[in-house]
Structure formats: structure tokens, C-alpha cells
C-alpha positions as a Markdown table, in Angstrom:
| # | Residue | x | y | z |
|---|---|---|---|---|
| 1 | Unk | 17.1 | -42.9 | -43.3 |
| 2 | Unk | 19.3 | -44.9 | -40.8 |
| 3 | Unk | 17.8 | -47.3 | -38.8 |
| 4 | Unk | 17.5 | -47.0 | -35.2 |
| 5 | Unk | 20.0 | -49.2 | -33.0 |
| 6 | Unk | 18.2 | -51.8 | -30.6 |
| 7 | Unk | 18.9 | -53.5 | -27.7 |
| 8 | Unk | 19.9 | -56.1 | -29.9 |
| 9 | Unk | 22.3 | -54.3 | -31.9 |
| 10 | Unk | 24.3 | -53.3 | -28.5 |
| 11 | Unk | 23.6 | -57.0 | -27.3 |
| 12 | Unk | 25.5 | -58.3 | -30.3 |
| 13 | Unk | 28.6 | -55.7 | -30.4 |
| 14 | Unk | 29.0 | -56.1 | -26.0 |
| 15 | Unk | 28.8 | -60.5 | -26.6 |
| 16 | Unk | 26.0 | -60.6 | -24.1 |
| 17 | Unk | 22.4 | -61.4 | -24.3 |
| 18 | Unk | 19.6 | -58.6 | -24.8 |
| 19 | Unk | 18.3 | -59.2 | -20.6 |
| 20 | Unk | 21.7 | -58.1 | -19.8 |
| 21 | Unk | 22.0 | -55.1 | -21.8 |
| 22 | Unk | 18.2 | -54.0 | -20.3 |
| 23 | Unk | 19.6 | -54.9 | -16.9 |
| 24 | Unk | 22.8 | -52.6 | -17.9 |
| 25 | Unk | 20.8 | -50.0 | -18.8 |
| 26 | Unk | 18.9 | -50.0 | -15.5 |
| 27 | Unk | 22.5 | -49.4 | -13.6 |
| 28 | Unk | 21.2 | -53.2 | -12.5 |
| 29 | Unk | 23.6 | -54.3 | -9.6 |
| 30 | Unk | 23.3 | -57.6 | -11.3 |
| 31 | Unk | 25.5 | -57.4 | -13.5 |
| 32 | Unk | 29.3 | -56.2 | -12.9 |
| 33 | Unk | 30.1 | -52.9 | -13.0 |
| 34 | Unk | 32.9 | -53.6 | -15.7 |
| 35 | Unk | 30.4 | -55.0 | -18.3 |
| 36 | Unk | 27.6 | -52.6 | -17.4 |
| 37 | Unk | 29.9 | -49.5 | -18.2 |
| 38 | Unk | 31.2 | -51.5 | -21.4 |
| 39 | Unk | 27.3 | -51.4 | -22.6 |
| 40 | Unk | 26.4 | -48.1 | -21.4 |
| 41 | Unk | 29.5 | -46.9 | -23.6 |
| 42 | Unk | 28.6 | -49.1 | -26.8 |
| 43 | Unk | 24.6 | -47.3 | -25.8 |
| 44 | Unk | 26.1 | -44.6 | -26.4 |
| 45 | Unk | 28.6 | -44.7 | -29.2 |
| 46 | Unk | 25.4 | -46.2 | -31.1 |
| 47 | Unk | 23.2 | -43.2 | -30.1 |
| 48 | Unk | 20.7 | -46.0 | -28.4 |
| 49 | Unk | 17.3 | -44.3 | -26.4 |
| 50 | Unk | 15.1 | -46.3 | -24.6 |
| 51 | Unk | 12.1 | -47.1 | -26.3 |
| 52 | Unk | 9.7 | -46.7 | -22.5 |
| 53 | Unk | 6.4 | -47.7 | -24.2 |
| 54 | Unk | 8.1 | -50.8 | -25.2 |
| 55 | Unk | 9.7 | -51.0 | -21.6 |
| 56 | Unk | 6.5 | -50.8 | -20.1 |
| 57 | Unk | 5.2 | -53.5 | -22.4 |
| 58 | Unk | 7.9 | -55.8 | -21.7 |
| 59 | Unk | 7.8 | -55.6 | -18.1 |
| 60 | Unk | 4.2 | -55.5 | -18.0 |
| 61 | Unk | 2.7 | -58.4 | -19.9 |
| 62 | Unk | 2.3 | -61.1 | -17.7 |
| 63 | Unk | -0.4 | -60.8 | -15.8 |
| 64 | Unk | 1.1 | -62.2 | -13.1 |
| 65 | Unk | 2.0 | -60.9 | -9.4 |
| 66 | Unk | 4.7 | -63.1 | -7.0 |
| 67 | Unk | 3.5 | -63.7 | -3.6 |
| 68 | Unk | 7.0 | -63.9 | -1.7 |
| 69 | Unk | 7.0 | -66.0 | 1.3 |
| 70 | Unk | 9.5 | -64.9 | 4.2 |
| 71 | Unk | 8.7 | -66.8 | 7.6 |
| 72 | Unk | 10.7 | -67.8 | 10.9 |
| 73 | Unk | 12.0 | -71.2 | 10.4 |
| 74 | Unk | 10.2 | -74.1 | 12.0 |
| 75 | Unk | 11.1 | -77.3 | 12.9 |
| 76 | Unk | 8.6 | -78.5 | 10.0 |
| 77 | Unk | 9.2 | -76.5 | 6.6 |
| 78 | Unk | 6.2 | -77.4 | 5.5 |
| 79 | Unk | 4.8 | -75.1 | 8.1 |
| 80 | Unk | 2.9 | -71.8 | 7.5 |
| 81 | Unk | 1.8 | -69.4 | 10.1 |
| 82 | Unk | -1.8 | -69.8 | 9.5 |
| 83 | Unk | -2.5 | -66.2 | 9.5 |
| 84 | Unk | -0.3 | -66.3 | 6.2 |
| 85 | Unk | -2.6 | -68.5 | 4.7 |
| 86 | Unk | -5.4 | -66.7 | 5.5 |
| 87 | Unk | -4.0 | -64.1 | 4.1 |
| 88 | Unk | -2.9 | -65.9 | 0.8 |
| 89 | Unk | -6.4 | -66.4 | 0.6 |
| 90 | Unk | -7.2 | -62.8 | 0.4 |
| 91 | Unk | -4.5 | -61.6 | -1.8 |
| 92 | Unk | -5.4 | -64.6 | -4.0 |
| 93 | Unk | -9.3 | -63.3 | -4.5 |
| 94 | Unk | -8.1 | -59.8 | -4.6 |
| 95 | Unk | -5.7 | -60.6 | -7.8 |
| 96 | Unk | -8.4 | -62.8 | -9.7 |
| 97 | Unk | -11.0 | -60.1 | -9.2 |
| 98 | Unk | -8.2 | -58.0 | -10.6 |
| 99 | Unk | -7.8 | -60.2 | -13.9 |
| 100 | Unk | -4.2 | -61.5 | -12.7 |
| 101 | Unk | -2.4 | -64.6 | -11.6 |
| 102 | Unk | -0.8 | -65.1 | -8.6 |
| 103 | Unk | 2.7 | -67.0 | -8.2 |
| 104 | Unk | 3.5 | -68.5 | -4.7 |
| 105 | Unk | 6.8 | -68.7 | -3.4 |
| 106 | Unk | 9.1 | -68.8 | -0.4 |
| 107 | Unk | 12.1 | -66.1 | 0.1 |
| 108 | Unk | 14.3 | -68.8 | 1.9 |
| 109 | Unk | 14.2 | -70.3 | -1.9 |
| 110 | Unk | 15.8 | -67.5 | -3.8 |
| 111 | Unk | 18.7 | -65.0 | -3.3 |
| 112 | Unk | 17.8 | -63.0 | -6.2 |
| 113 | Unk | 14.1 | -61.9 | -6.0 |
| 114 | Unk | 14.2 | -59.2 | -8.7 |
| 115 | Unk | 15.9 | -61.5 | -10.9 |
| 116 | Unk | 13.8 | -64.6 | -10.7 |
| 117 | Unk | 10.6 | -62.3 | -11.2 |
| 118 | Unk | 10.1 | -58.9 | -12.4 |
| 119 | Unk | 13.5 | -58.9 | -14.2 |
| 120 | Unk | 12.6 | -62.4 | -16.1 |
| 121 | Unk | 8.4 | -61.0 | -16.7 |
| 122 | Unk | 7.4 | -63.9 | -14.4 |
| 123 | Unk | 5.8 | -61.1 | -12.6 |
| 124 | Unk | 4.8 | -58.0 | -13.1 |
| 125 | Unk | 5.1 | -56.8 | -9.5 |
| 126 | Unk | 5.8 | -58.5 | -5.9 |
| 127 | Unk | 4.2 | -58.9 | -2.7 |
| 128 | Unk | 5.7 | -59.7 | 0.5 |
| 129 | Unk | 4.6 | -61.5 | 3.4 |
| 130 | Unk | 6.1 | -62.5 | 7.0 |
| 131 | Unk | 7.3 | -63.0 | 10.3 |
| 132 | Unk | 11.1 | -63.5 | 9.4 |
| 133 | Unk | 13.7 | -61.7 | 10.6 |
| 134 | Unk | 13.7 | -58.2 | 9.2 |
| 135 | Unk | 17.4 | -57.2 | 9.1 |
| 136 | Unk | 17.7 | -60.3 | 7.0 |
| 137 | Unk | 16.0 | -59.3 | 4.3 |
| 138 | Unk | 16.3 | -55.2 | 4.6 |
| 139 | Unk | 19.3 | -55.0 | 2.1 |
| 140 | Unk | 17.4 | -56.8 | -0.6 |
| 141 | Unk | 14.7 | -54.7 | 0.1 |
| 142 | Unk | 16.9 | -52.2 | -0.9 |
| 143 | Unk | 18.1 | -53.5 | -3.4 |
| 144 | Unk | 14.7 | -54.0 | -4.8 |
| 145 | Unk | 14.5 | -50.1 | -4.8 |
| 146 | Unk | 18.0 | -50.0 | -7.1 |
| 147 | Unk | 16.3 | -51.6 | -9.2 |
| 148 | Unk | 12.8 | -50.0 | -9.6 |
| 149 | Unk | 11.3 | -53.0 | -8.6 |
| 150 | Unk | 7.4 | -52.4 | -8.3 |
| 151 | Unk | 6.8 | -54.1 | -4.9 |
| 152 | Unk | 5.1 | -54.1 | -1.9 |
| 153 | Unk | 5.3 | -55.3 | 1.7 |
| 154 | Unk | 2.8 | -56.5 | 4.4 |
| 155 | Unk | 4.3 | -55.0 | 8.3 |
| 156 | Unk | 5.4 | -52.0 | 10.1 |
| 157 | Unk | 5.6 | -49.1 | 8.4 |
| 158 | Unk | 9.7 | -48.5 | 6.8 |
| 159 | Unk | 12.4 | -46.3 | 7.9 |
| 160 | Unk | 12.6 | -45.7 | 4.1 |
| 161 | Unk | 10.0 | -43.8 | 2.8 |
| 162 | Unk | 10.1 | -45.1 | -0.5 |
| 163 | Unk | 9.5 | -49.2 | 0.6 |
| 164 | Unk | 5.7 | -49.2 | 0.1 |
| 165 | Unk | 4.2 | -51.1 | 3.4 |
| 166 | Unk | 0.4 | -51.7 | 4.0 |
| 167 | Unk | -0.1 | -53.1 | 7.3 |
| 168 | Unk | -2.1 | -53.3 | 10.4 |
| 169 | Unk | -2.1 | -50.8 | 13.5 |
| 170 | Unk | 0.1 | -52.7 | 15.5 |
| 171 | Unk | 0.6 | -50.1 | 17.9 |
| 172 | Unk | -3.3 | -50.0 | 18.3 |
| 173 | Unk | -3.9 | -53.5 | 18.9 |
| 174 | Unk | -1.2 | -53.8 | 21.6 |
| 175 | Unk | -3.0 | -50.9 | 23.0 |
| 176 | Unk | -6.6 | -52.7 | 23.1 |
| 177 | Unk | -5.0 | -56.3 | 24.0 |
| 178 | Unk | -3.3 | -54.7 | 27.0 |
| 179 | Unk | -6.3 | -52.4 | 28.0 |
| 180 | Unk | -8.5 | -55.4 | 27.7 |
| 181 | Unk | -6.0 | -56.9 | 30.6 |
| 182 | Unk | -6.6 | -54.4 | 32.4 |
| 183 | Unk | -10.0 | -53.6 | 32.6 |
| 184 | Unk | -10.1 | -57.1 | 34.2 |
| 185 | Unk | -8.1 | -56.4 | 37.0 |
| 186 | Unk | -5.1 | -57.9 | 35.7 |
| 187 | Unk | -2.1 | -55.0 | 36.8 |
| 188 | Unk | 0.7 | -58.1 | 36.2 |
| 189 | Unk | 0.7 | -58.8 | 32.7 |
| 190 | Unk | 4.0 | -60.6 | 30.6 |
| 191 | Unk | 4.7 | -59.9 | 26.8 |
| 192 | Unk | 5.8 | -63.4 | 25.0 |
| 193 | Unk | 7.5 | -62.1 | 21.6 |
| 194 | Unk | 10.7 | -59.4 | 20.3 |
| 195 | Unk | 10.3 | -56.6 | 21.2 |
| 196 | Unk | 13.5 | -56.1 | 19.0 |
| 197 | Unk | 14.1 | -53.9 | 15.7 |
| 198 | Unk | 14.3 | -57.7 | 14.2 |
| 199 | Unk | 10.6 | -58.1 | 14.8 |
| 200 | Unk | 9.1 | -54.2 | 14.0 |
| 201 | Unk | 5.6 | -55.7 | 14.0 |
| 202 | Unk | 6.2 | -57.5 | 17.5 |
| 203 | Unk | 8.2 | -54.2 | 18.7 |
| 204 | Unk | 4.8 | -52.2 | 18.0 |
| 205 | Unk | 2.5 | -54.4 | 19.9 |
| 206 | Unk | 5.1 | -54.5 | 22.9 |
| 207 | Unk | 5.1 | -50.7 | 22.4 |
| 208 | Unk | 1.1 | -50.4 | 22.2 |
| 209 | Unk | 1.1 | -53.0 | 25.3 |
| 210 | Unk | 4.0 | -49.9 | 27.1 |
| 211 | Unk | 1.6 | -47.1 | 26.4 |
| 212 | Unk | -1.0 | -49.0 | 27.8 |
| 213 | Unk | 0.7 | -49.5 | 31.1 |
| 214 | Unk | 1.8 | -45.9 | 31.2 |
| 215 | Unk | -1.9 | -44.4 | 30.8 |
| 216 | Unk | -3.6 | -46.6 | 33.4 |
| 217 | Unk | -0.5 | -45.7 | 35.9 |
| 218 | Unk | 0.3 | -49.5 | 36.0 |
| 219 | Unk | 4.2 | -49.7 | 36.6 |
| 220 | Unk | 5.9 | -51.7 | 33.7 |
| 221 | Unk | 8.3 | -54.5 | 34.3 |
| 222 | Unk | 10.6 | -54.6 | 31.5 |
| 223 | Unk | 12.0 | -57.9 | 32.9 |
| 224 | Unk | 8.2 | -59.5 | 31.9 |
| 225 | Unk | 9.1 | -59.7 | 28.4 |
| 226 | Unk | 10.6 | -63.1 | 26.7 |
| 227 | Unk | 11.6 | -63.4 | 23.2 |
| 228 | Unk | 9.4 | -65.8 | 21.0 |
| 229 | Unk | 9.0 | -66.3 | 16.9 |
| 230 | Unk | 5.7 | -66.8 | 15.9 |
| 231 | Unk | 5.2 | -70.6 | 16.4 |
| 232 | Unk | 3.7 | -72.5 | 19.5 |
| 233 | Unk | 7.2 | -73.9 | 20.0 |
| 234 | Unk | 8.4 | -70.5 | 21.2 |
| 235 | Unk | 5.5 | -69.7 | 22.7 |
| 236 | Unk | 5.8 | -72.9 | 25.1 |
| 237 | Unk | 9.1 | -72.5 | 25.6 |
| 238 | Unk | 9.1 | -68.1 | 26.3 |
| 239 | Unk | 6.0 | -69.3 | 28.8 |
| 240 | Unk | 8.2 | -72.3 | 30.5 |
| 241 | Unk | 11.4 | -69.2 | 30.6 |
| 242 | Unk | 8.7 | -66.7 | 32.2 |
| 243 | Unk | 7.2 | -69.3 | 35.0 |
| 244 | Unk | 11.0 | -70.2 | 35.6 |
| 245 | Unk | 11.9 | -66.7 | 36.3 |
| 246 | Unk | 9.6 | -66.8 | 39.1 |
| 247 | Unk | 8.8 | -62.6 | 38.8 |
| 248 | Unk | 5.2 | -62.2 | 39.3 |
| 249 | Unk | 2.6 | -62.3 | 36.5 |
| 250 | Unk | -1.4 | -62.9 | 36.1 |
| 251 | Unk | -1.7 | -62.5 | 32.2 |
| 252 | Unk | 0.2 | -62.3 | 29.3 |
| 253 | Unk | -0.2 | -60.8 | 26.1 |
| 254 | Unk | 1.2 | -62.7 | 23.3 |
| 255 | Unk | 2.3 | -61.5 | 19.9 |
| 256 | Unk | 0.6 | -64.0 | 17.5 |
| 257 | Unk | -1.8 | -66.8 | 18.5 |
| 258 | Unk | 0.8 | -69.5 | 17.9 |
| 259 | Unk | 3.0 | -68.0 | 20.8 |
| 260 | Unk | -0.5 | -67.9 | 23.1 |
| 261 | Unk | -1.1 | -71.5 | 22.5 |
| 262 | Unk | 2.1 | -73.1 | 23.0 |
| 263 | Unk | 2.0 | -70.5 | 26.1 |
| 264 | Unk | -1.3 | -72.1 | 27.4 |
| 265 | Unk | 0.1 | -75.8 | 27.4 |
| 266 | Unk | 2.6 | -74.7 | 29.1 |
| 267 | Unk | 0.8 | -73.2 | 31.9 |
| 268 | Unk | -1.4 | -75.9 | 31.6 |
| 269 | Unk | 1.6 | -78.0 | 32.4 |
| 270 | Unk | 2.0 | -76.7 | 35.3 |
| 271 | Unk | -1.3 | -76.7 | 36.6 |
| 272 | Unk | -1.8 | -73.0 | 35.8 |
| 273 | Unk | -5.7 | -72.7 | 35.3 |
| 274 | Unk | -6.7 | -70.4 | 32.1 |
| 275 | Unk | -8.4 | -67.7 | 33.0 |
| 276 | Unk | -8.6 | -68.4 | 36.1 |
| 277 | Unk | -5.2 | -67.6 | 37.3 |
| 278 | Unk | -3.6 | -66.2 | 34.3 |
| 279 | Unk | -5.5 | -64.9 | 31.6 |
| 280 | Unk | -4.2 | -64.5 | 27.9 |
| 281 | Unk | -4.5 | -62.1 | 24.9 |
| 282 | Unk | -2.9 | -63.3 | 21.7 |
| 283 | Unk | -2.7 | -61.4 | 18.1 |
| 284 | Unk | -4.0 | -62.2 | 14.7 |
| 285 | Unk | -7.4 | -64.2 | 15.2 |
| 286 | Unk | -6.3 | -67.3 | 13.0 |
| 287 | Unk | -9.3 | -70.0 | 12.8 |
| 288 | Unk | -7.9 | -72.4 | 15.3 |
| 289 | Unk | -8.1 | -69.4 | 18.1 |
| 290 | Unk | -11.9 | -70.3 | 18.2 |
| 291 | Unk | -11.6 | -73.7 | 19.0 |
| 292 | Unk | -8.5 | -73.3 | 21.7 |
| 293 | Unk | -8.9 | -74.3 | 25.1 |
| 294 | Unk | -9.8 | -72.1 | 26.5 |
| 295 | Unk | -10.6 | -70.7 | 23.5 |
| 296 | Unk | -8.5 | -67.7 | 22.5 |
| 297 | Unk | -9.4 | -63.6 | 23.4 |
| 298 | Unk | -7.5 | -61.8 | 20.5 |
| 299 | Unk | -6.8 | -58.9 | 18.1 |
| 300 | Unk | -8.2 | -59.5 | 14.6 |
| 301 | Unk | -6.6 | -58.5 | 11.8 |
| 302 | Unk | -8.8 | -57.6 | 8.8 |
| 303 | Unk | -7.1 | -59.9 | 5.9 |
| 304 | Unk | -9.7 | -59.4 | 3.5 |
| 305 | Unk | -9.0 | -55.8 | 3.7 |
| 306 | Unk | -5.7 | -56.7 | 3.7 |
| 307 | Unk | -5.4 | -58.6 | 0.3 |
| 308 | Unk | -7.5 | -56.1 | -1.6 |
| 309 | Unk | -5.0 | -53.3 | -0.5 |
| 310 | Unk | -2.0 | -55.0 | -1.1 |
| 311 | Unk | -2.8 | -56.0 | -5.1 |
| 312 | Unk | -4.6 | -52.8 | -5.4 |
| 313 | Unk | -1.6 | -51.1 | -4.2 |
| 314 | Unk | 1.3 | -52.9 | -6.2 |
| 315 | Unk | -1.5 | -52.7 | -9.6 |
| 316 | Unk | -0.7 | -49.2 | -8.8 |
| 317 | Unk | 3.0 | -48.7 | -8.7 |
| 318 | Unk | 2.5 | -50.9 | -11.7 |
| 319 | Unk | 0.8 | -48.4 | -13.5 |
| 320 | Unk | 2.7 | -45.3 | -12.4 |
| 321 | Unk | 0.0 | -44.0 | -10.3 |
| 322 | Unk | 0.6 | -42.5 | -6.6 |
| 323 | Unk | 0.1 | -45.0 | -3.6 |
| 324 | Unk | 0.8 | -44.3 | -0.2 |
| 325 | Unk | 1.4 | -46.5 | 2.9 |
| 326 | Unk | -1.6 | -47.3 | 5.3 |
| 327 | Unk | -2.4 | -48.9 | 8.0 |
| 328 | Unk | -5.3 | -50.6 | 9.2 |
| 329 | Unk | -7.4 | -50.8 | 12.4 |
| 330 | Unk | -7.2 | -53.9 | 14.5 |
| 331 | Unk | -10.4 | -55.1 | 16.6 |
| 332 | Unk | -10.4 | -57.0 | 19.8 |
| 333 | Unk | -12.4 | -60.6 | 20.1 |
| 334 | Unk | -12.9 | -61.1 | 23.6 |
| 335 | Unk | -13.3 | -65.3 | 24.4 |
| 336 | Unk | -13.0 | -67.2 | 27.4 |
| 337 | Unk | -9.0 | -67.2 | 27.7 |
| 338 | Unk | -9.3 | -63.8 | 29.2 |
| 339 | Unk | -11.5 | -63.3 | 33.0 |
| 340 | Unk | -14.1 | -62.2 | 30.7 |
| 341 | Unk | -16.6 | -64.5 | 29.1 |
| 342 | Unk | -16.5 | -64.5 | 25.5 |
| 343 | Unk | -18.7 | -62.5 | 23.4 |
């Protein structure tokens, strides 16, 4: 009986190694399309079939999940959003209860994310987190898909229907944040963050904060909204743009906590009192929102939940098995940056 070719056997005849025939095989963008058609032919020529279960094996015995990284630059790189690192937290639990390991990394480090994980079985699956510009890193998301990639990403839902997102209501929580407002008499309030298709998480809280507006019968003033990443840099400086604009405001609603505390110095700068004459909501309850001063009224974002959903979800694609997107609820923690005392 003759033996069956391998990937080795096609490997050997093409000049290449064995990873680049599997990539071949895969229709793999990563290699050229010259070489991969010279495989696929030698494939077939050699009546070569895919052996899946030992496919699966190969791409599934690490143990291992990447956490990708993809942020707004700062000033600092050694910077993280502290709701990321609550978050790492989470999604690091979650994969330990879940018998894998968890490999960190940032996006800005790599150009080739399928490449320098799943592809090389230093993962088994990826997760991504951030604030970065979205159109930025939409094509490799894409590409990610080419590939059959098992990943998953934390933020607004995708045009795509087949990128996997988990995320929280951000719609909802610019809702509460702006209903909060308000309820407190404040019929003026500014939006620090983009409102852009760059920033889809942002764009949902400034859309929540809109629907707001249009239910209580509160006219909108679309000139009250200033750009700012998620770092109290851009915060101070959207605040300083706003108060130099002179339009007429008595809260803001910002889109993380960083941009509401580099917003609160500046008003502080100026001799704006906090709440007194301008109260503030921020977004995403990160520990140093507590101890703020004033100290910071805010929509919480579960990241236990969060993590557990995210591993339990890529484990999933993993395996084969249907996931869907979701999208969880947000909960307002009122504190004494708002008219309101905290509670």
C-alpha cells in the first residue's frame, strides 16, 4: 500500500518549510500568491488531504491565549488606561480558572498578529483590548477573518457580523450618565470624547448622551462636543477648548474617567467649582475615580463579567462551538462630582 504524502513531502518538493505549506493551504495572505499556487498544485499532483484532527491538534496545544494590547498613544508608553488593567485582571482569573495561560502584548509591537501567535501555536486564540483608533486596526481584523483566526474583541458591536465582539452597553450608559445630568437640573451639558466612527465605543455613549437629550425635550448643541482620547491629557486640554469657546455649559459628560479628571483640573484652573458650578459624569469606574476630587459620579463597567465572557467566548470558537456577540449592562455610581451627594 502507498504511503500517504505529508505536509512534509510537499514541503520538500516546493523548497519551503512545512509552516508555509500549512499557511499555503489555508489560502494564507502571508505568503505570495505565486508560491501558494505552486504548493496548492504540488497538493495536488501528490493527492495530499488534510489530516483536520491533526490540524486541530497542532493549532490547539498550547494552552495558551494572547491578550493584544491596542491603546491611544500617550506621552508615557509605559502607560495603560487603568480600566485595561482592570480588565487584564479579569481575563487573567478567567483563563487560569479555565486551565490556560495568558500572553500579554501590545498591538503597536507587531504587524503581523496572526503570524506571531495562532499561526506560530504561541496561542491558541486571541483577545483584543482598547481605546486605539479603530480604522487602524479594521483591516487586520479582517485579515484575521482570512485567515480563520479564532479571536475575539472587547467594544462596539462590528459592521461584520462575523468579528465576534463582547462589550458593554455603551448606548445605555450614555443614556443613564446624561439622565443622571438631568435629573439634577443640569439642561447644559458638554460631551468631552469622538464621537467619530474612529472611536465606536465613544460614538455610542455620545449617541446614548443624544437620545437622552431628545426624550427629556432638552435641545442638543452639537457644537458642545470636543474630541479627546482616553487620557487626562486630552481631557484637560478638550475641557480648556470647551471653556475657551465660551458656549454655555453646566456639566459635562465625559467618555472615560481619564478625560473627566484632566477635565476637572482644568476647571479647577480656572476657578470652576466641582459640582457646584459644573457637575461631571465620567465612564468606566477605574479605582482612582473614588479617591478624585471631587470624587468621581460614573458608569461602571462590570470587568469581572467582562473577562469571564471574553475567554469563555474565544475557548468557544476554539472548540467549534456557536458563540454570539453580547453586550452587557452598565450601572451608574453616583459621587459627589455630580449636584448629588454620593451614595
Amino acid at each position: 500500500m502507498a504511503l500517504k504524502s505529508t505536509s512534509i513531502d510537499i514541503a520538500y518538493r516546493a523548497g519551503v518549510s512545512q509552516s508555509t505549506v500549512s499557511r499555503a493551504l489555508r489560502n494564507s495572505p502571508l505568503v505570495n500568491l505565486e508560491t501558494r499556487e505552486r504548493i496548492q498544485a504540488i497538493a495536488k499532483e501528490l493527492n495530499y488531504k488534510v489530516d483536520k484532527n491533526a490540524s486541530n491538534l497542532r493549532t490547539q496545544n498550547s494552552k495558551t491565549l494572547a491578550l493584544l494590547l491596542c491603546e491611544d498613544p500617550t506621552n508615557d508608553d509605559s502607560l495603560i488606561n487603568p480600566f485595561f488593567l482592570s480588565m487584564l485582571g479579569s481575563i487573567t482569573r478567567a483563563t487560569a480558572q479555565q486551565g490556560y495561560d495568558l500572553l500579554v502584548s501590545f498591538q503597536q509591537l507587531s504587524s503581523d498578529w496572526h503570524g506571531d501567535y495562532e499561526d506560530s501555536n504561541k496561542a491558541d486564540g486571541i483577545i483584543l483590548l482598547g481605546y486605539g483608533d479603530y480604522l487602524d486596526y479594521e483591516a487586520k481584523l479582517e485579515k484575521l477573518l482570512e485567515q480563520n483566526t479564532h479571536f475575539v474583541i472587547w467594544g462596539a458591536e462590528h459592521n461584520n457580523q462575523s468579528v465576534l465582539s463582547i462589550g458593554c452597553d455603551n448606548f445605555q450608559g450614555g443614556l443613564i450618565a446624561t439622565e443622571h445630568l438631568l435629573s439634577q437640573g443640569r439642561t447644559r451639558p458638554a460631551f468631552l470624547g469622538d464621537s467619530s466612527s474612529h472611536s465606536p465605543e465613544f460614538r455610542d455613549r455620545y449617541l446614548g448622551h443624544s437620545r437622552a437629550m431628545k426624550q427629556a425635550g432638552v435641545p442638543l448643541n452639537k457644537k458642545c462636543q470636543f474630541s479627546a482620547i482616553s487620557t487626562e491629557a486630552s481631557g484637560f486640554e478638550a475641557a480648556n477648548k470647551l471653556l475657551d469657546s465660551g458656549l454655555a455649559f453646566d456639566s459635562i459628560f465625559a467618555a472615560s474617567d481619564l478625560i473627566a479628571i484632566g477635565a476637572i483640573r482644568a476647571l479647577k484652573e480656572q476657578g470652576i467649582s466641582v459640582p457646584q458650578q459644573v457637575s461631571i459624569v465620567g465612564y468606566d469606574d477605574i479605582p482612582v475615580a473614588s479617591f478624585a476630587n471631587p470624587p468621581l459620579t460614573t458608569i461602571k463597567q462590570n470587568t469581572k463579567l467582562a473577562g469571564e465572557i471574553l475567554v469563555d467566548s474565544v475557548l468557544k470558537l476554539i472548540r467549534g462551538e456557536a458563540v454570539k456577540a453580547q453586550l452587557i449592562p452598565t450601572r451608574l455610581i453616583v459621587r459627589e462630582s455630580t449636584t448629588a451627594t454620593g451614595g
